[in-house]
XYZ file of C-alpha atoms in Angstrom:
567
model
C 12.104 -20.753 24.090
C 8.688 -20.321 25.656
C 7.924 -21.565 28.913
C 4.796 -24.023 28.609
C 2.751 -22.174 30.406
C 5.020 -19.327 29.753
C 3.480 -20.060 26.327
C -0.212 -20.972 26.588
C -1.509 -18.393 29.589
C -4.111 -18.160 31.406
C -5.469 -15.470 34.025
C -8.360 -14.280 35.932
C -9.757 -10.774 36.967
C -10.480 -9.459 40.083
C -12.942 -8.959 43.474
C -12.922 -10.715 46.170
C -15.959 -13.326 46.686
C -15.310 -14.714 50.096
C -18.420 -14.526 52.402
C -18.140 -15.574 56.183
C -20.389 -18.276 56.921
C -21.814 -18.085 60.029
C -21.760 -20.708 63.061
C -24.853 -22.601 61.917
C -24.473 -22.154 58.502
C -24.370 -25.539 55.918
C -22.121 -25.798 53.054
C -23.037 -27.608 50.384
C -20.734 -28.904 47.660
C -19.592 -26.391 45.286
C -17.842 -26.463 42.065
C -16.147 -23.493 41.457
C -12.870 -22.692 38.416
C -9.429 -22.033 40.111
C -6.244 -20.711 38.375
C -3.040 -21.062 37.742
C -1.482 -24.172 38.289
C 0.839 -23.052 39.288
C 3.213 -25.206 38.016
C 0.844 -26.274 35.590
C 1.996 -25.043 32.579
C 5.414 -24.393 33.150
C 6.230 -27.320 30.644
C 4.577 -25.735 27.493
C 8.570 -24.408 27.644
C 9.016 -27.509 26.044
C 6.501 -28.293 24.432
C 5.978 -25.296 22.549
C 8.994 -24.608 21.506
C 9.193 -28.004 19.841
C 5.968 -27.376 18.289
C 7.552 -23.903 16.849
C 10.783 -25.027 15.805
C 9.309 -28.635 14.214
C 7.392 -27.632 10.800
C 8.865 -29.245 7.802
C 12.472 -28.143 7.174
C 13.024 -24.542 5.618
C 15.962 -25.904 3.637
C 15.987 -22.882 0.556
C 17.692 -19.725 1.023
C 16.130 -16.622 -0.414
C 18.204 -14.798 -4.164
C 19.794 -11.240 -3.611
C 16.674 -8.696 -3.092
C 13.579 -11.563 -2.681
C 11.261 -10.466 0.366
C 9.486 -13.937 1.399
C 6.485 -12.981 4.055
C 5.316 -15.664 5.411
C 1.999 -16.686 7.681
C 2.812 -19.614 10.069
C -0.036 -20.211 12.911
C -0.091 -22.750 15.032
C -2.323 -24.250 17.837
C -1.626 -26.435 20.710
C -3.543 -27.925 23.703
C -3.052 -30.356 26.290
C -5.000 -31.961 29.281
C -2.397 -33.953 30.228
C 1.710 -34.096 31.183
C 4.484 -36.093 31.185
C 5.681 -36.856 35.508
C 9.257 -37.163 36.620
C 9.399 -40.830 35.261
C 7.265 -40.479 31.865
C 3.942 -41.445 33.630
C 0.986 -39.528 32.100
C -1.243 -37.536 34.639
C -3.942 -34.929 34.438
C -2.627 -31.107 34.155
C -4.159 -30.077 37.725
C -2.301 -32.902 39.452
C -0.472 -29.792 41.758
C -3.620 -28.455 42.721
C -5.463 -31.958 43.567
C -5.341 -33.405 46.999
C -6.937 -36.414 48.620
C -6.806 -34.823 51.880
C -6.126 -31.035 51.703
C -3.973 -29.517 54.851
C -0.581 -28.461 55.552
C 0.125 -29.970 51.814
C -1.311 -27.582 49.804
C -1.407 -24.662 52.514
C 1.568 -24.185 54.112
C 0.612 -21.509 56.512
C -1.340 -24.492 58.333
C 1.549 -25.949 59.638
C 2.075 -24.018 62.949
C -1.800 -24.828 63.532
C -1.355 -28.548 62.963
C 1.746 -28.674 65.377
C -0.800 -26.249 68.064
C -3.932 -29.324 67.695
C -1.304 -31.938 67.985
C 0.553 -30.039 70.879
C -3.365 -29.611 72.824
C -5.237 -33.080 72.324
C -1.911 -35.136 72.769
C -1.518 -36.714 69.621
C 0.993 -36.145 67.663
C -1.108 -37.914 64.281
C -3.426 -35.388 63.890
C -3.292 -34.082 60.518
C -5.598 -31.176 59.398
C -7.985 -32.451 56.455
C -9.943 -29.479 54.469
C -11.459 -32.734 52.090
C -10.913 -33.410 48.946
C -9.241 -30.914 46.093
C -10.268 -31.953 42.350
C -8.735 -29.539 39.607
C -9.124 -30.454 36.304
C -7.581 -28.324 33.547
C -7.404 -27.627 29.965
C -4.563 -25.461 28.368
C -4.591 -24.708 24.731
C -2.120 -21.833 22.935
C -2.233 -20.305 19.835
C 0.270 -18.404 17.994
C 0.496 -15.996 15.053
C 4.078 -15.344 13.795
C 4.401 -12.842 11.410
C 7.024 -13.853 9.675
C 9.702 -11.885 7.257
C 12.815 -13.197 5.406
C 15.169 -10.728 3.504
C 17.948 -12.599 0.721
C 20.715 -10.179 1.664
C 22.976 -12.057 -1.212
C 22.296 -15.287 -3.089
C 23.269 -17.246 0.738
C 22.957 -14.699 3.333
C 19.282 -14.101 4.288
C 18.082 -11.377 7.420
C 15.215 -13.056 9.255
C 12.342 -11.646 11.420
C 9.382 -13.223 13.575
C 6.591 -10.896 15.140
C 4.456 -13.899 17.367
C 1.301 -12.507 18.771
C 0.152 -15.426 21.335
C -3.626 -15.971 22.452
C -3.435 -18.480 25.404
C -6.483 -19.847 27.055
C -7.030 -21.681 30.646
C -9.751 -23.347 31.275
C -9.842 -24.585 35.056
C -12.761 -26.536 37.310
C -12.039 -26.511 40.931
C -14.421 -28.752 43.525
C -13.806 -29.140 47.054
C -15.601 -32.378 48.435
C -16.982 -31.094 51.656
C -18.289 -34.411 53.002
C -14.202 -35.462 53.396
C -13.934 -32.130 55.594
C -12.610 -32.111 59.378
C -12.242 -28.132 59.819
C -14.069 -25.235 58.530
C -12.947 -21.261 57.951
C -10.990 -20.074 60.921
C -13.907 -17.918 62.759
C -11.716 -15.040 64.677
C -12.498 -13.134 60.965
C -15.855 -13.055 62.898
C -16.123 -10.198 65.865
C -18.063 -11.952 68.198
C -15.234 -14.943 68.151
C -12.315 -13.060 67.730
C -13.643 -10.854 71.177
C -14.493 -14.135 72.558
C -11.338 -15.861 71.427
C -9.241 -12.552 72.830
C -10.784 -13.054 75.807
C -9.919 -16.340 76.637
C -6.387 -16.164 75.961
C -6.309 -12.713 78.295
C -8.502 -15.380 81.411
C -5.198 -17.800 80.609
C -2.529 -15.020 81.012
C -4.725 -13.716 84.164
C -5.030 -17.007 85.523
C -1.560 -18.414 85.286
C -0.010 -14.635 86.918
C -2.247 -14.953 89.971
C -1.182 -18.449 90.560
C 2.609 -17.521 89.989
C 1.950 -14.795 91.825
C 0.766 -17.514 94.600
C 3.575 -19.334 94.266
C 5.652 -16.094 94.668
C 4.254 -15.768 97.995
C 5.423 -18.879 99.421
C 1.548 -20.539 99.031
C 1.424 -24.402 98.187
C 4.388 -25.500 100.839
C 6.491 -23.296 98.157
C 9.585 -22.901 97.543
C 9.990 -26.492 97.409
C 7.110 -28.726 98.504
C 5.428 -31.168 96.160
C 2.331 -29.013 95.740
C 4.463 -26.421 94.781
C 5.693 -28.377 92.010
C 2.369 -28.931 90.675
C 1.067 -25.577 90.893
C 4.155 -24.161 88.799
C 3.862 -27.139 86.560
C -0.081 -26.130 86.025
C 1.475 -22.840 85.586
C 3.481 -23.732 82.403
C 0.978 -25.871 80.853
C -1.328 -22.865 80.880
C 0.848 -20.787 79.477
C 1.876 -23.150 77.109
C -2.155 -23.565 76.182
C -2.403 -20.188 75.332
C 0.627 -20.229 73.231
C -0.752 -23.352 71.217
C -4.580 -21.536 71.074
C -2.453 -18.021 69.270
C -0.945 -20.354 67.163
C -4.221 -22.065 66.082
C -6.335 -18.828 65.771
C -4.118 -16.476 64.749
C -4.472 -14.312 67.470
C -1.667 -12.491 68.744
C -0.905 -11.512 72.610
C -2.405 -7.989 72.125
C -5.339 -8.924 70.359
C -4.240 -8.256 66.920
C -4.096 -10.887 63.845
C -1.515 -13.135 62.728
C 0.136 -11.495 59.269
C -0.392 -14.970 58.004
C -3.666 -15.769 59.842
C -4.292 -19.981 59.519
C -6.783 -20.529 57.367
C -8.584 -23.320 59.092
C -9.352 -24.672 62.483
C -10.909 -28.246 63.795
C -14.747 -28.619 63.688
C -16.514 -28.020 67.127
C -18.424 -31.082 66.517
C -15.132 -32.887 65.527
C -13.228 -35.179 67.235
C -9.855 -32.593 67.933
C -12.504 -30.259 68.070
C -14.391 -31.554 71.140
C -10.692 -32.809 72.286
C -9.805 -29.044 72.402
C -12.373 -27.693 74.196
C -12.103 -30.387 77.015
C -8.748 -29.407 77.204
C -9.140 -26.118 77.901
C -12.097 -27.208 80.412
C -9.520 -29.177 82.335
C -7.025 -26.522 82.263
C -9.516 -24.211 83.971
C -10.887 -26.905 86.733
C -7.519 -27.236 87.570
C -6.464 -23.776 87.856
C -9.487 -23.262 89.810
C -8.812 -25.805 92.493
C -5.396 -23.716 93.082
C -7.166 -20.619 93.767
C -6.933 -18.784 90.926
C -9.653 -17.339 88.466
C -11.392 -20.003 86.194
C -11.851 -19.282 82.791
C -15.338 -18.015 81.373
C -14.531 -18.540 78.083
C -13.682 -21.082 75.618
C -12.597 -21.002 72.074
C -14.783 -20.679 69.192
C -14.424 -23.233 66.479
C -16.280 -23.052 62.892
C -19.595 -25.146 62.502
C -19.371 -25.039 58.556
C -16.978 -27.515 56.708
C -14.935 -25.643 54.138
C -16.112 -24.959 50.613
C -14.656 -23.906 47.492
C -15.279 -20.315 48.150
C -13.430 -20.762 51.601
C -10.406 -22.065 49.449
C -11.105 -18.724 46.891
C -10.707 -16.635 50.089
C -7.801 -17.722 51.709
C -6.268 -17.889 48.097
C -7.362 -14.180 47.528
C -7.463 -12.135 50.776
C -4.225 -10.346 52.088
C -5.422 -11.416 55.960
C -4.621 -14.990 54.897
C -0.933 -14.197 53.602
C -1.267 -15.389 50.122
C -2.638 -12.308 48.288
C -3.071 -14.019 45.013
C -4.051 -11.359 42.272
C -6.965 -13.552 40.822
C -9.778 -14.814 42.356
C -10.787 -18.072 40.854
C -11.923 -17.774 37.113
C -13.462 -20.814 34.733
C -11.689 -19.730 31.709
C -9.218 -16.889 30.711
C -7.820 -15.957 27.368
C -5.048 -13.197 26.865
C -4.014 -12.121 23.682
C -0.225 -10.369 23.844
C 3.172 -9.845 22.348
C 4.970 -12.764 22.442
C 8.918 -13.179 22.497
C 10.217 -11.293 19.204
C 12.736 -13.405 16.999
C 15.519 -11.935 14.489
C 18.089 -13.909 13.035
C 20.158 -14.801 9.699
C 20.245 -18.016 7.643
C 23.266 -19.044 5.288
C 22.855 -21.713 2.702
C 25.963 -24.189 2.829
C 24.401 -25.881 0.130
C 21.696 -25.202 -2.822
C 22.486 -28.593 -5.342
C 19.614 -30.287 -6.981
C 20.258 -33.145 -4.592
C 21.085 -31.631 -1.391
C 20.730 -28.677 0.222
C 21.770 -27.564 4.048
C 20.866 -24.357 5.864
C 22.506 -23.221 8.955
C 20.977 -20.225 11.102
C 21.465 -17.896 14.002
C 18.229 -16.936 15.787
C 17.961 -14.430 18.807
C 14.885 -13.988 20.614
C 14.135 -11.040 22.315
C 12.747 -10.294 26.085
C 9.477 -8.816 24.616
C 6.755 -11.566 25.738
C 5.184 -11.352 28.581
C 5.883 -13.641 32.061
C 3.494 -15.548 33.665
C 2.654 -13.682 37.285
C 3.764 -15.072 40.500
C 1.182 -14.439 42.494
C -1.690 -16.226 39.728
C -1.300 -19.498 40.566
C -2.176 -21.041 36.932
C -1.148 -18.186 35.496
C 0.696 -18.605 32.143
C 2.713 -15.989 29.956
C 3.300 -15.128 25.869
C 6.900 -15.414 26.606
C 10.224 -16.369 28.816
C 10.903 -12.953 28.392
C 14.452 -13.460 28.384
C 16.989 -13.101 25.912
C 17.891 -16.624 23.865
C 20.874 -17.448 21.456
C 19.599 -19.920 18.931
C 21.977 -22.179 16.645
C 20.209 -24.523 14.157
C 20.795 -26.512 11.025
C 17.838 -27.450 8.389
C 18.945 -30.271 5.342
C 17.223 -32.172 2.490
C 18.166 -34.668 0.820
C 16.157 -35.600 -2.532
C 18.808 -38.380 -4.125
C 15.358 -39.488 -6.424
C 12.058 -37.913 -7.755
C 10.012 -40.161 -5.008
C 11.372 -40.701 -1.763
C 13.287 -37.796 0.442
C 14.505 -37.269 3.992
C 14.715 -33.785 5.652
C 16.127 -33.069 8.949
C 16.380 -30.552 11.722
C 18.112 -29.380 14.645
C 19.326 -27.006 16.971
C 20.770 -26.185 20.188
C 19.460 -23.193 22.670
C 21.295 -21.057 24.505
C 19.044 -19.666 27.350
C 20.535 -16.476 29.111
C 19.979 -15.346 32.980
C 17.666 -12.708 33.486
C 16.080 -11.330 36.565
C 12.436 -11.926 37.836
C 10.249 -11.707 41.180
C 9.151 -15.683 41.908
C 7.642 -17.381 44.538
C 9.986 -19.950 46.312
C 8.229 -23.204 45.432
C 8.391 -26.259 43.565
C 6.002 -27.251 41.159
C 4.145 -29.943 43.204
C 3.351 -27.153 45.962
C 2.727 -23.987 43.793
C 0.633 -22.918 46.534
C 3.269 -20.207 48.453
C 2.631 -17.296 50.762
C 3.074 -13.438 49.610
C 6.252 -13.021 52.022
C 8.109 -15.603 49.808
C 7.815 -13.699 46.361
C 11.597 -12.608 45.785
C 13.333 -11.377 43.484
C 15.446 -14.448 42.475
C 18.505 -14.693 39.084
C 17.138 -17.167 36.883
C 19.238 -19.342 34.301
C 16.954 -21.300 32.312
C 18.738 -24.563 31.310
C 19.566 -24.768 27.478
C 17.740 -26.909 25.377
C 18.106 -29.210 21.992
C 16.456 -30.826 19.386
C 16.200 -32.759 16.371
C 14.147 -34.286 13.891
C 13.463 -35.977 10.788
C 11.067 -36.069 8.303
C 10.992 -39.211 5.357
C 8.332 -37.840 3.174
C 7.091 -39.062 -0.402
C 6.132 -37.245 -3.178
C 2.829 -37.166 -4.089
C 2.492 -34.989 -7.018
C 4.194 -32.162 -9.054
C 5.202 -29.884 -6.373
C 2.843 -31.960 -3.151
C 5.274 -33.641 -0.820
C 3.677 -35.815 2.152
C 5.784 -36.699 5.028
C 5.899 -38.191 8.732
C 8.192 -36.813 11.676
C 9.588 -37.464 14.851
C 11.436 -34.682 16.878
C 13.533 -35.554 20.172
C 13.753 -32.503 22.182
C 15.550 -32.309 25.924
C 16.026 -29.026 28.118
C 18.677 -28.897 31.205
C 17.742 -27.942 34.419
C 17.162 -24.436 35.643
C 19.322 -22.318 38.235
C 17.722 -20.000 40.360
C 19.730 -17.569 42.833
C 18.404 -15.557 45.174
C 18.601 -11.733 45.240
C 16.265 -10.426 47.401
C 16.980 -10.779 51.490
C 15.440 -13.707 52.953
C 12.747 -12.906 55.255
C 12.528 -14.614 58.440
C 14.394 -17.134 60.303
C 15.477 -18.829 56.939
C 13.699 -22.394 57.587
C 10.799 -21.749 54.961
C 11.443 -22.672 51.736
C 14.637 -22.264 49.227
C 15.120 -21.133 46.261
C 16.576 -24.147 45.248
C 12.881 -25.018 45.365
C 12.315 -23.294 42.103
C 14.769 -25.876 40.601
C 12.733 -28.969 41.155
C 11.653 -31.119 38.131
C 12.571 -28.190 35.564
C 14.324 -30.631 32.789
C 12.656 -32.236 30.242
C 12.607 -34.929 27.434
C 9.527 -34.977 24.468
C 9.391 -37.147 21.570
C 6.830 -36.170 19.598
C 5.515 -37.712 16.669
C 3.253 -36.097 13.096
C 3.415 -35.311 9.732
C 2.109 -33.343 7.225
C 1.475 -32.099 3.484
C 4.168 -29.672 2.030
C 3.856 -27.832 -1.206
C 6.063 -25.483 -2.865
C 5.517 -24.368 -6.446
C 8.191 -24.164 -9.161
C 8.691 -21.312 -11.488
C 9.686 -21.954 -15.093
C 11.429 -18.968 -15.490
C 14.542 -17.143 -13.939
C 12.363 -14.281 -12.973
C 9.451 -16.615 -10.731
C 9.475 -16.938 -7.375
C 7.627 -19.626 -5.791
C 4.976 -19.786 -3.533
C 5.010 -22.485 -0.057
C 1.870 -23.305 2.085
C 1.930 -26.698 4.048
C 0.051 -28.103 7.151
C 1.131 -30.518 10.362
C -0.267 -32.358 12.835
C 1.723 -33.744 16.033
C 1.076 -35.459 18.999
C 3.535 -35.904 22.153
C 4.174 -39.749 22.331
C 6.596 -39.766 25.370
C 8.209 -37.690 27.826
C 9.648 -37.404 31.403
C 10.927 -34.446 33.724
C 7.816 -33.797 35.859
C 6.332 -30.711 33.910
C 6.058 -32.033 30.330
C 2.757 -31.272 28.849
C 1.320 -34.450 26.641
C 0.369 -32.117 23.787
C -1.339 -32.604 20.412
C -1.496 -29.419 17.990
C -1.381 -28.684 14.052
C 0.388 -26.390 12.285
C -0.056 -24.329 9.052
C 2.185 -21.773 6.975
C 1.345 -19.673 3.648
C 5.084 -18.161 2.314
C 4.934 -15.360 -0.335
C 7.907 -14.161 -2.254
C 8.414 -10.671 -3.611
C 11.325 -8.716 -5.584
C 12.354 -6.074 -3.395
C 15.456 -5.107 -5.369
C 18.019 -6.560 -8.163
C 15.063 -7.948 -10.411
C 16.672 -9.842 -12.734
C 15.679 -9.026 -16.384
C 13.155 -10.700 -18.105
C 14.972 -13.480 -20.907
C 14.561 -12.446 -24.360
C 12.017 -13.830 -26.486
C 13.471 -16.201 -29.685
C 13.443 -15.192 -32.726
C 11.251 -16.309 -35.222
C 12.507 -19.262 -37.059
C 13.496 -18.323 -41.521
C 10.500 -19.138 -43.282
């Protein structure tokens, strides 16, 4: 079964675009395209393997030695899903945030708890503005399809799907909603500047310990001794807040996961900061030791789209995402290879009932975990397929087909970023290799049709499909302290119901003689009507097929003509 958005991909190609804006530098709003959603299309695994599995019912088996290829496109798109409780939302509701911080970056966290830790208040939240990503996901699919009658039941089955899947993604950032701008210690002059005032704190706060040491203040135990080592742990305790904010590290070095952002200097916590560190330094002065000569430089420029590119994209930042952002991406590839056989249980004139064993091979391709909307040709894991196609035709007019089948997903092993869905947005550290188990999946449908002519059959459906949960285990070592995220994380929102409704035109042509073969084409439309699970797409798409039959071997011989009647 293809993952929906293992099914309909999308990526982008690569430099890096980010460009430092300076101190004094304005940013004006900038629409930009972003990629993968993350999450985004992770529910074309339903949806598209409904939409595969759902033409009208193949109900015939082929005769001993018939070759039937067949040419069975389909197309799909979507703009829309299904959420956890059958709501319908727009595709890049992952990557949208009415105020962007710690929610959709979570390397901003320590920075957040560093602000709230220096101003005193513990509400502060970190707001990059407003993230609007709309997307569009279409797929289309070319099986090449061949069907072998081993005996008059028994009939060897291949599928050859090449998959062209297309992304189209618009990213804006609404700068005006803004509170920080690009952390500035990527700049020279403020990362010096920025070294230097956490090396005045560290100076400052020894030579007043060092005071203190020395018996100054009415030390060991007088009340001004108190105070001085109390003014001597709130410096230090500064400076630890200020390397957690900038990213700078004791020695002068960078964070491996340098925060992205930091407060305005014309901001509220901006100004708050700076008068905090002001204090700090009066104070430390009026003990005697060295005041500090500098302060901490804080970004002028409210962040942009291209600041989001660039903390997406560059290894400083931690997230090293493969892409940079992209407006629309097509990939043509292999998808997931099918062989199978098919056994008629019955061929009457009434009735006739197919059953089949399908196994799909691991040769698609995966969507990549570090392309955040990226989305693959294939699972690219091995399935076990069981399914059962029936007609039944009890009058010339009306008829009623039906389908079904159940899908046995097995574990395979992939790298994966620990993340759910609604927060696709993970640092580099996190990709591990994890043991997926894909939860198995059903469906059925029906399809009352009418007959509209000598071999012309039109007909509505309705297909019910569900998929289980996935399992995810890790396999890689943990890195860290082990309180980031899980790998149960992976597991969020990954069942599914559809119910989809179409219909279509089928037409199969009838030989007169024993020695014909016939020849199929038909057409479909469906639209998803309902669904539920989270990462359901709300899809629409139309199907076609062309089916050709051939003599391979065991020809039967031609009947002989009658003879002429006696004069």
């Amino acid at each position: 079964m293809f993952a929906l958005l293992r099914d309909i991909a999308l990526r982008s190609g690569g430099r890096s675009v980010r460009q430092l804006k300076g101190f004094g530098g304005v940013t004006a709003r900038r629409v930009v395209p972003l990629f993968r959603t993350a999450t985004i299309l992770v529910s074309v695994t339903a949806s598209s393997a409904t939409v595969a599995s759902a033409q009208y019912p193949d109900t015939y088996v082929l005769g001993k030695g018939v070759l039937r290829v067949s040419f069975e496109p389909w197309y799909m798109n979507a703009k829309e899903r299904f959420d956890a409780g059958g709501t319908i939302e727009p595709l890049g509701t992952d990557l949208t945030r009415d105020s962007a911080g710690v929610n959709f970056f979570p390397s901003l966290e320590p920075a957040e708890r560093a602000v709230q830790s220096i101003i005193g208040d513990e509400t502060f939240r970190i707001n990059a503005g407003v993230f609007q990503t709309k997307q569009e996901a279409d797929v289309r699919r070319f099986p090449f399809n061949f069907q072998l009658g081993l005996s008059n039941r028994l009939t060897l089955s291949a599928s050859i799907p090449v998959v062209t899947t297309r992304s189209q993604v618009s990213f804006t950032v609404d700068d005006g909603s803004s509170s920080v701008g690009l952390n500035q210690v990527m700049d020279g002059t403020a990362l010096q500047a920025a070294v230097a005032l956490l090396g005045e704190l560290e100076a400052s706060a020894s030579s007043l310990e060092s005071m203190i040491a020395g018996n100054a203040f009415d030390c060991p135990s007088g009340p001004q001794c108190n105070s001085a080592r109390d003014l001597v742990t709130r410096a230090r305790a500064l400076r630890a807040d200020l390397m957690l904010l900038t990213g700078v590290l004791g020695d002068g070095s960078l964070s491996p996961h340098l925060p992205p952002f930091a407060p305005l200097g014309s901001s509220a916590s901006g100004q708050a900061i700076l008068a905090a560190i002001q204090s700090i330094s009066t104070e430390l002065q009026s003990f005697g030791a060295p005041s500090l000569t500098s302060t901490l430089p804080l970004p002028e420029a409210v962040v942009g789209a291209e600041d989001v590119n660039a903390v997406l994209t560059e290894s400083l930042y931690g997230y090293e995402a493969a892409w940079p952002l992209d407006f629309i991406k097509r990939k043509e590839k292999l998808g997931d290879l099918e062989v199978g056989l098919r056994w008629g249980l019955a061929q009457g004139s009434s009735f006739r009932a197919v059953v089949s064993t399908t196994v799909r091979l691991p040769t698609g391709v995966r969507d990549q975990p570090d392309n955040f909307v990226d989305i693959g040709t294939g699972d690219k894991q091995t399935d076990v397929q069981l399914g059962l196609e029936a007609a039944f035709e009890p009058g010339s007019v009306a008829s009623l087909a039906v389908s079904g089948y159940y899908n046995l997903q097995l574990p395979d092993k992939l790298p994966r970023r620990l993340a759910p869905h609604t927060r696709p947005i993970q640092l580099a550290v996190y990709q591990l290799g994890v043991s997926r188990n894909l939860g198995d999946a059903w469906r059925v449908g029906a399809f009352p049709a009418v007959r509209l002519a000598q071999g012309f059959t039109a007909y509505g459906s309705i297909d019910y499909f569900r998929k289980g949960g996935d399992k995810y285990s890790l396999l890689d070592p943990y890195p860290g302290d082990g309180e980031g995220p899980t790998v149960q994380d992976l597991e969020f929102e990954t069942g599914a119901e559809l119910l989809s409704v179409g219909g279509g035109i089928h037409y199969r042509s009838t030989g007169r003689s024993g020695t014909s073969l016939p020849v199929e084409a038909g057409i479909r439309y469906h639209a998803a009507f309902s669904g539920s699970g989270g990462q359901v797409l709300k899809t629409r798409g139309i199907s076609f097929y062309l089916r050709l039959h051939f003599w391979l071997f065991g020809k039967p011989a031609a009947p002989e003509a009658e003879a002429a009647p006696p004069p």
